[in-house]
């Protein structure tokens, strides 16, 4: 009865960005999950309730990336490839 949002954070040259901060927020409840990308730039927000989410990605030296209206369904895995621009 849960879903997940996963992804990889890249720079404009498609190099992965470790230690980026990823915030996943439920629009319905306001619940927030804070994550950090690993050495391969990956993040996983597991066991999310079905609903609509906002995902924000911040990395030092880069502009913030924001995704709104990310829909998680029961049993679904939403894959977000994130490219951040130098900022």
Phi, psi and omega in degrees: 000020181233169175222187181209158172238125179232163178181175176231137180258126181239157168268184184294342178264011180067023171274140180288152180242106175283160175062025172282145178270129179239127178243124179247119184238129175285126178292323184289318187251341184081000179296137183240138174239120179261130182229163174228135179292148178277191183297338179259014178076009185268148171225156179217119171255099186264162174055046177272142174292148176301143180153192181255138185231156170247134180239125178242135180236126179233133176222141181304128179087002182234154175288150178293139173252133182232131176241123178247157177071030177281116186261126177249125177252165177302127177077004183267155173233112179267122181257118180248102170282121187249124172247123180255143181264150176299134183221000000 
